[in-house]
Every structure is written in C-alpha cells, then in structure tokens.
mmCIF file of C-alpha atoms and ligand atoms in Angstrom:
data_model
loop_
_atom_site.group_PDB
_atom_site.id
_atom_site.type_symbol
_atom_site.label_atom_id
_atom_site.label_comp_id
_atom_site.label_asym_id
_atom_site.label_seq_id
_atom_site.Cartn_x
_atom_site.Cartn_y
_atom_site.Cartn_z
ATOM 1 C CA MET A 47 -18.188 -48.101 -62.911
ATOM 2 C CA LYS A 48 -18.311 -44.570 -63.972
ATOM 3 C CA THR A 49 -18.084 -44.299 -67.898
ATOM 4 C CA LEU A 50 -14.991 -42.268 -68.590
ATOM 5 C CA LEU A 51 -15.188 -42.095 -72.339
ATOM 6 C CA THR A 52 -18.262 -43.613 -74.574
ATOM 7 C CA ARG A 53 -17.854 -46.318 -77.412
ATOM 8 C CA GLU A 54 -18.058 -42.771 -79.634
ATOM 9 C CA GLN A 55 -15.954 -40.742 -77.884
ATOM 10 C CA LEU A 56 -13.211 -43.478 -77.857
ATOM 11 C CA HIS A 57 -14.132 -43.630 -81.841
ATOM 12 C CA ASP A 58 -13.997 -39.987 -82.844
ATOM 13 C CA GLY A 59 -10.648 -39.558 -80.733
ATOM 14 C CA VAL A 60 -8.797 -42.249 -82.101
ATOM 15 C CA ALA A 61 -10.056 -41.191 -85.690
ATOM 16 C CA LYS A 62 -8.711 -37.634 -84.918
ATOM 17 C CA MET A 63 -5.380 -38.882 -83.350
ATOM 18 C CA ALA A 64 -4.830 -41.254 -86.858
ATOM 19 C CA GLN A 65 -5.088 -38.153 -88.863
ATOM 20 C CA GLN A 66 -2.724 -36.550 -87.096
ATOM 21 C CA ILE A 67 -0.206 -39.250 -87.835
ATOM 22 C CA GLU A 68 -1.416 -39.071 -90.886
ATOM 23 C CA ALA A 69 -0.278 -36.308 -91.650
ATOM 24 C CA ALA A 70 2.666 -36.637 -89.366
ATOM 25 C CA PHE A 71 4.073 -39.455 -91.313
ATOM 26 C CA GLU A 72 2.905 -38.325 -95.505
ATOM 27 C CA GLY A 73 4.641 -40.211 -97.371
ATOM 28 C CA ARG A 74 6.919 -42.371 -95.398
ATOM 29 C CA GLN A 75 6.113 -45.680 -94.472
ATOM 30 C CA LEU A 76 5.105 -46.739 -90.910
ATOM 31 C CA THR A 77 6.453 -49.637 -88.388
ATOM 32 C CA ILE A 78 3.481 -49.412 -85.749
ATOM 33 C CA ILE A 79 4.776 -51.372 -82.571
ATOM 34 C CA GLY A 80 1.931 -51.930 -80.024
ATOM 35 C CA VAL A 81 2.814 -52.724 -76.345
ATOM 36 C CA LEU A 82 1.146 -55.897 -75.177
ATOM 37 C CA THR A 83 -1.164 -56.343 -73.994
ATOM 38 C CA GLY A 84 -3.388 -52.830 -73.137
ATOM 39 C CA SER A 85 -2.520 -51.384 -76.592
ATOM 40 C CA VAL A 86 -4.439 -54.152 -78.638
ATOM 41 C CA VAL A 87 -7.925 -52.850 -78.797
ATOM 42 C CA LEU A 88 -6.166 -49.207 -79.874
ATOM 43 C CA VAL A 89 -4.013 -51.032 -82.335
ATOM 44 C CA ALA A 90 -6.873 -52.563 -83.893
ATOM 45 C CA ASP A 91 -8.653 -49.590 -84.605
ATOM 46 C CA LEU A 92 -5.970 -46.681 -85.432
ATOM 47 C CA ILE A 93 -4.271 -48.846 -88.059
ATOM 48 C CA ARG A 94 -8.009 -48.828 -89.736
ATOM 49 C CA HIS A 95 -7.844 -45.389 -89.757
ATOM 50 C CA ILE A 96 -4.488 -44.671 -91.151
ATOM 51 C CA ASP A 97 -4.434 -44.870 -95.281
ATOM 52 C CA GLN A 98 -1.011 -45.457 -95.707
ATOM 53 C CA PRO A 99 1.352 -48.178 -96.149
ATOM 54 C CA MET A 100 1.874 -49.747 -92.884
ATOM 55 C CA ARG A 101 3.909 -52.718 -91.158
ATOM 56 C CA VAL A 102 2.399 -53.749 -88.017
ATOM 57 C CA GLY A 103 4.428 -55.705 -85.163
ATOM 58 C CA VAL A 104 4.313 -56.249 -81.215
ATOM 59 C CA ILE A 105 6.488 -55.826 -78.432
ATOM 60 C CA GLN A 106 5.717 -56.735 -74.911
ATOM 61 C CA ALA A 107 6.083 -54.631 -71.405
ATOM 62 C CA SER A 108 5.339 -55.991 -68.351
ATOM 63 C CA SER A 109 5.263 -54.694 -64.670
ATOM 64 C CA TYR A 110 3.587 -55.869 -61.606
ATOM 65 C CA ARG A 111 0.667 -53.719 -61.105
ATOM 66 C CA GLY A 112 -2.708 -53.659 -59.476
ATOM 67 C CA ALA A 113 -5.448 -50.387 -58.632
ATOM 68 C CA THR A 114 -2.769 -49.219 -56.785
ATOM 69 C CA THR A 115 0.204 -46.910 -58.218
ATOM 70 C CA THR A 116 3.024 -48.804 -57.021
ATOM 71 C CA ARG A 117 5.766 -49.485 -59.867
ATOM 72 C CA GLY A 118 7.102 -53.152 -59.986
ATOM 73 C CA ASP A 119 9.938 -53.820 -62.039
ATOM 74 C CA LEU A 120 9.157 -53.212 -66.166
ATOM 75 C CA ILE A 121 10.386 -56.243 -68.118
ATOM 76 C CA ILE A 122 10.560 -55.802 -71.972
ATOM 77 C CA ASN A 123 10.498 -58.872 -74.018
ATOM 78 C CA SER A 124 11.316 -57.972 -77.945
ATOM 79 C CA GLU A 125 11.213 -61.338 -79.306
ATOM 80 C CA LEU A 126 8.149 -61.204 -81.016
ATOM 81 C CA MET A 127 8.717 -57.741 -82.805
ATOM 82 C CA LEU A 128 9.631 -57.068 -86.527
ATOM 83 C CA ASP A 129 12.970 -56.189 -87.429
ATOM 84 C CA ILE A 130 12.792 -51.915 -87.263
ATOM 85 C CA LYS A 131 16.184 -51.440 -88.506
ATOM 86 C CA ASP A 132 16.323 -47.878 -90.527
ATOM 87 C CA ARG A 133 12.277 -47.753 -90.092
ATOM 88 C CA ASP A 134 10.355 -44.987 -88.955
ATOM 89 C CA VAL A 135 7.967 -46.284 -85.804
ATOM 90 C CA LEU A 136 5.337 -45.415 -84.153
ATOM 91 C CA LEU A 137 4.779 -47.028 -80.662
ATOM 92 C CA VAL A 138 1.304 -47.329 -79.263
ATOM 93 C CA ASP A 139 0.610 -47.497 -75.783
ATOM 94 C CA ASP A 140 -2.849 -47.607 -73.978
ATOM 95 C CA ILE A 141 -1.845 -45.099 -71.285
ATOM 96 C CA PHE A 142 1.169 -42.574 -70.098
ATOM 97 C CA ASP A 143 0.919 -42.571 -66.397
ATOM 98 C CA THR A 144 3.901 -41.773 -64.655
ATOM 99 C CA GLY A 145 5.867 -42.169 -67.867
ATOM 100 C CA HIS A 146 8.666 -44.688 -67.109
ATOM 101 C CA THR A 147 7.054 -47.452 -69.101
ATOM 102 C CA LEU A 148 6.916 -45.614 -72.454
ATOM 103 C CA GLU A 149 10.263 -43.980 -71.688
ATOM 104 C CA LYS A 150 12.144 -47.401 -71.131
ATOM 105 C CA VAL A 151 10.054 -49.405 -74.045
ATOM 106 C CA VAL A 152 11.459 -46.165 -76.426
ATOM 107 C CA GLU A 153 14.976 -46.476 -75.180
ATOM 108 C CA LYS A 154 15.011 -50.247 -75.598
ATOM 109 C CA LEU A 155 13.749 -49.841 -79.254
ATOM 110 C CA LYS A 156 16.575 -47.292 -79.833
ATOM 111 C CA ASP A 157 18.705 -50.572 -79.596
ATOM 112 C CA PHE A 158 17.681 -51.593 -83.238
ATOM 113 C CA LYS A 159 18.457 -48.740 -84.684
ATOM 114 C CA PRO A 160 15.544 -47.291 -86.228
ATOM 115 C CA ALA A 161 15.204 -44.274 -88.491
ATOM 116 C CA SER A 162 12.892 -42.373 -85.612
ATOM 117 C CA VAL A 163 10.703 -43.510 -82.884
ATOM 118 C CA ARG A 164 7.527 -41.491 -82.154
ATOM 119 C CA SER A 165 4.941 -42.256 -79.800
ATOM 120 C CA ALA A 166 1.280 -42.646 -79.404
ATOM 121 C CA VAL A 167 -0.836 -43.042 -76.824
ATOM 122 C CA LEU A 168 -4.834 -43.183 -76.011
ATOM 123 C CA LEU A 169 -4.711 -41.767 -72.256
ATOM 124 C CA ARG A 170 -2.440 -39.575 -70.664
ATOM 125 C CA LYS A 171 -3.302 -39.198 -66.877
ATOM 126 C CA LEU A 172 -3.015 -35.387 -65.788
ATOM 127 C CA GLY A 173 -0.837 -34.520 -62.807
ATOM 128 C CA ARG A 174 0.934 -38.104 -62.814
ATOM 129 C CA GLN A 175 3.884 -37.986 -64.921
ATOM 130 C CA GLU A 176 7.376 -38.419 -63.590
ATOM 131 C CA THR A 177 9.695 -38.538 -66.570
ATOM 132 C CA ASP A 178 10.787 -35.338 -69.094
ATOM 133 C CA TYR A 179 9.295 -37.824 -72.056
ATOM 134 C CA ARG A 180 6.375 -37.316 -73.527
ATOM 135 C CA PRO A 181 4.341 -38.985 -76.335
ATOM 136 C CA ASP A 182 4.133 -37.386 -79.210
ATOM 137 C CA PHE A 183 0.396 -37.941 -79.886
ATOM 138 C CA THR A 184 -2.307 -38.126 -76.869
ATOM 139 C CA ALA A 185 -5.650 -38.901 -77.957
ATOM 140 C CA PHE A 186 -6.945 -38.124 -74.479
ATOM 141 C CA GLU A 187 -5.980 -36.462 -71.145
ATOM 142 C CA ILE A 188 -8.112 -37.989 -68.382
ATOM 143 C CA PRO A 189 -8.270 -37.507 -64.621
ATOM 144 C CA ASP A 190 -6.024 -39.306 -62.118
ATOM 145 C CA GLU A 191 -8.268 -42.229 -61.903
ATOM 146 C CA PHE A 192 -7.810 -45.814 -62.617
ATOM 147 C CA VAL A 193 -9.404 -46.622 -65.621
ATOM 148 C CA VAL A 194 -10.166 -49.970 -67.315
ATOM 149 C CA GLY A 195 -11.868 -51.075 -71.031
ATOM 150 C CA TYR A 196 -10.743 -50.562 -74.534
ATOM 151 C CA GLY A 197 -7.666 -52.707 -73.732
ATOM 152 C CA LEU A 198 -6.739 -51.450 -70.445
ATOM 153 C CA ASP A 199 -6.975 -53.929 -67.159
ATOM 154 C CA TYR A 200 -7.372 -54.741 -64.183
ATOM 155 C CA GLU A 201 -5.762 -57.464 -62.714
ATOM 156 C CA ASP A 202 -6.161 -58.847 -66.331
ATOM 157 C CA MET A 203 -9.522 -58.247 -66.648
ATOM 158 C CA TYR A 204 -12.438 -55.986 -68.355
ATOM 159 C CA ARG A 205 -9.759 -55.253 -71.606
ATOM 160 C CA ASN A 206 -12.873 -55.823 -73.175
ATOM 161 C CA LEU A 207 -15.604 -53.244 -72.373
ATOM 162 C CA PRO A 208 -16.137 -51.163 -75.097
ATOM 163 C CA TYR A 209 -15.606 -47.768 -73.214
ATOM 164 C CA LEU A 210 -13.870 -46.468 -70.628
ATOM 165 C CA ALA A 211 -14.952 -46.776 -66.976
ATOM 166 C CA ALA A 212 -13.094 -45.711 -63.812
ATOM 167 C CA LEU A 213 -13.216 -48.208 -61.089
ATOM 168 C CA GLU A 214 -14.309 -47.367 -57.888
ATOM 169 C CA SER A 215 -13.648 -49.076 -54.646
ATOM 170 C CA GLU A 216 -17.065 -51.139 -54.534
ATOM 171 C CA ASP A 217 -16.146 -52.115 -58.066
ATOM 172 C CA ILE A 218 -13.083 -53.481 -56.371
ATOM 173 C CA ASP A 219 -14.560 -55.465 -53.496
ATOM 174 C CA ARG A 220 -16.795 -57.159 -56.399
ATOM 175 C CA HIS A 221 -14.086 -57.989 -58.434
ATOM 176 C CA ASN A 222 -12.127 -59.511 -55.325
ATOM 177 C CA ALA A 223 -15.519 -61.449 -54.413
ATOM 178 C CA ALA A 224 -15.960 -62.964 -58.178
ATOM 179 C CA GLN A 225 -12.120 -63.778 -57.989
ATOM 180 C CA GLN A 226 -12.637 -65.823 -54.879
ATOM 181 C CA GLY A 227 -15.529 -68.002 -55.785
HETATM 182 P P1 IMP B 422 3.612 -45.796 -66.451
HETATM 183 O O1 IMP B 422 4.924 -46.634 -66.453
HETATM 184 O O2 IMP B 422 3.006 -45.442 -65.029
HETATM 185 O O3 IMP B 422 3.167 -44.558 -67.402
HETATM 186 O O4 IMP B 422 2.264 -47.179 -66.354
HETATM 187 C C1 IMP B 422 1.751 -47.549 -67.888
HETATM 188 C C2 IMP B 422 1.451 -48.870 -67.480
HETATM 189 O O5 IMP B 422 0.721 -48.954 -66.459
HETATM 190 C C3 IMP B 422 0.468 -48.708 -68.593
HETATM 191 O O6 IMP B 422 0.764 -49.232 -69.927
HETATM 192 C C4 IMP B 422 -0.729 -49.672 -67.896
HETATM 193 O O7 IMP B 422 -0.450 -51.120 -68.224
HETATM 194 C C5 IMP B 422 -0.775 -49.677 -66.522
HETATM 195 N N1 IMP B 422 -1.557 -48.484 -66.216
HETATM 196 C C6 IMP B 422 -1.417 -47.124 -65.443
HETATM 197 N N2 IMP B 422 -2.246 -46.992 -65.266
HETATM 198 C C7 IMP B 422 -3.676 -47.362 -65.519
HETATM 199 C C8 IMP B 422 -4.940 -47.274 -65.389
HETATM 200 O O8 IMP B 422 -5.330 -46.281 -64.605
HETATM 201 N N3 IMP B 422 -5.543 -48.402 -65.556
HETATM 202 C C9 IMP B 422 -4.882 -49.749 -66.372
HETATM 203 N N4 IMP B 422 -3.859 -49.493 -66.755
HETATM 204 C C10 IMP B 422 -2.988 -48.745 -65.840
HETATM 205 MG MG1 MG B 423 0.306 -51.816 -70.263
#
C-alpha cells in the first residue's frame, strides 16, 4: 500500500476543517450527522476539535462497491437518525467521489425539514465528480486512486488504519488470498 496521507497530515487537515466549520456556524447549535460507516473515524476526530454546542447522530447509506468504480443502488436508512427539524445540520462523509451519494443523502435530509444542511468531507477525489453538488467543507483533495484507512474500506476491511493509503493491485491480490484462506 502506498501512504497518501500520514496520521499527522490527517490530524492537521481535520483540525483545519474544524476551524472553518466553527467559523461558519459561530454561535449556532450544530447537529452533526455522520454517514455510516465510512465517516466514523472522521466524526470522532472532528467533533473533538469543534468547541461549541452540538448534537451528533448518524444516517446509513450503502451501495455495493468494490475497488472498481461501478455504482450500485444507494440505500439510505434514516431510522437511527436524530430529529433534525429546524436544526442547522452538518452532514459528514468520508469521501466525495462521483458525488451521487452525498447529493442523495442531502436530498433525503431535506424531507425532515432542517433549517439548513451543509456538508463536510475528508476527501474529494479530483476529476471524478458527476453532479453539480459540492461539499461545503473539504479537508483534502486527492488523485483518482482507490484509498483505504481512516474509516474508508475495501470490502469492509482496513477502516482501522490510522493513515490513508492507496490500494495497489498486489494489495488486492493479497486481500483476496487472505479472504479465501
Ligand atoms: P460517490 O457516490 O461516488 O461520491 O461515492 C461515495 C462513496 O463511495 C463513499 O462514501 C465511499 O463509501 C465510497 N468510495 C468512493 N471512493 C472510495 C475510495 O477510494 N475508497 C473507499 N471508498 C470509496
Ligand atoms: Mg461510504
């Protein structure tokens, strides 16, 4: 695996994005909604950098996806979500790739009549976007490579890596061999 962002770089980028979020929501109570599962590490770190009153909840979005870029049907489950009516919501996700996931989740949140919905992502993959929607806050822009770690997975593995790494073809071969064993 090739390290793209070290633990220190991730820490600094998340702290900087937290400052931008604090400035944008100054004096208002925030409701942070993390998109499961990829955002769990980011949410845990981000909220501890934001020194203002907030509520924290989750929503689940899942679509079938491997290392390839094929997009499956998106399933959004809001059953576990906090009440967001009349709240200022910050939706948090791991990565903005084609943009379809975040755009659809933002649309879904609007059904619950929040006062406002903004979004923050750890990563934006350059040159991949297929929608006009853009996240309001982005910690890092990365090249078009499949990445894992800091919450991001390949077949539900590698989320626990404390750094961000690009998966190379020999990593995928090794992964497949380990899963069969
Ligand atoms: P989008 O709908 O194409 O923007 O895809 C967003 C979702 O795809 C993210 O929430 C991730 O779950 C997944 N995804 C996209 N690129 C990567 C990647 O490089 N590594 C891991 N997951 C990814
Ligand atoms: Mg995800």
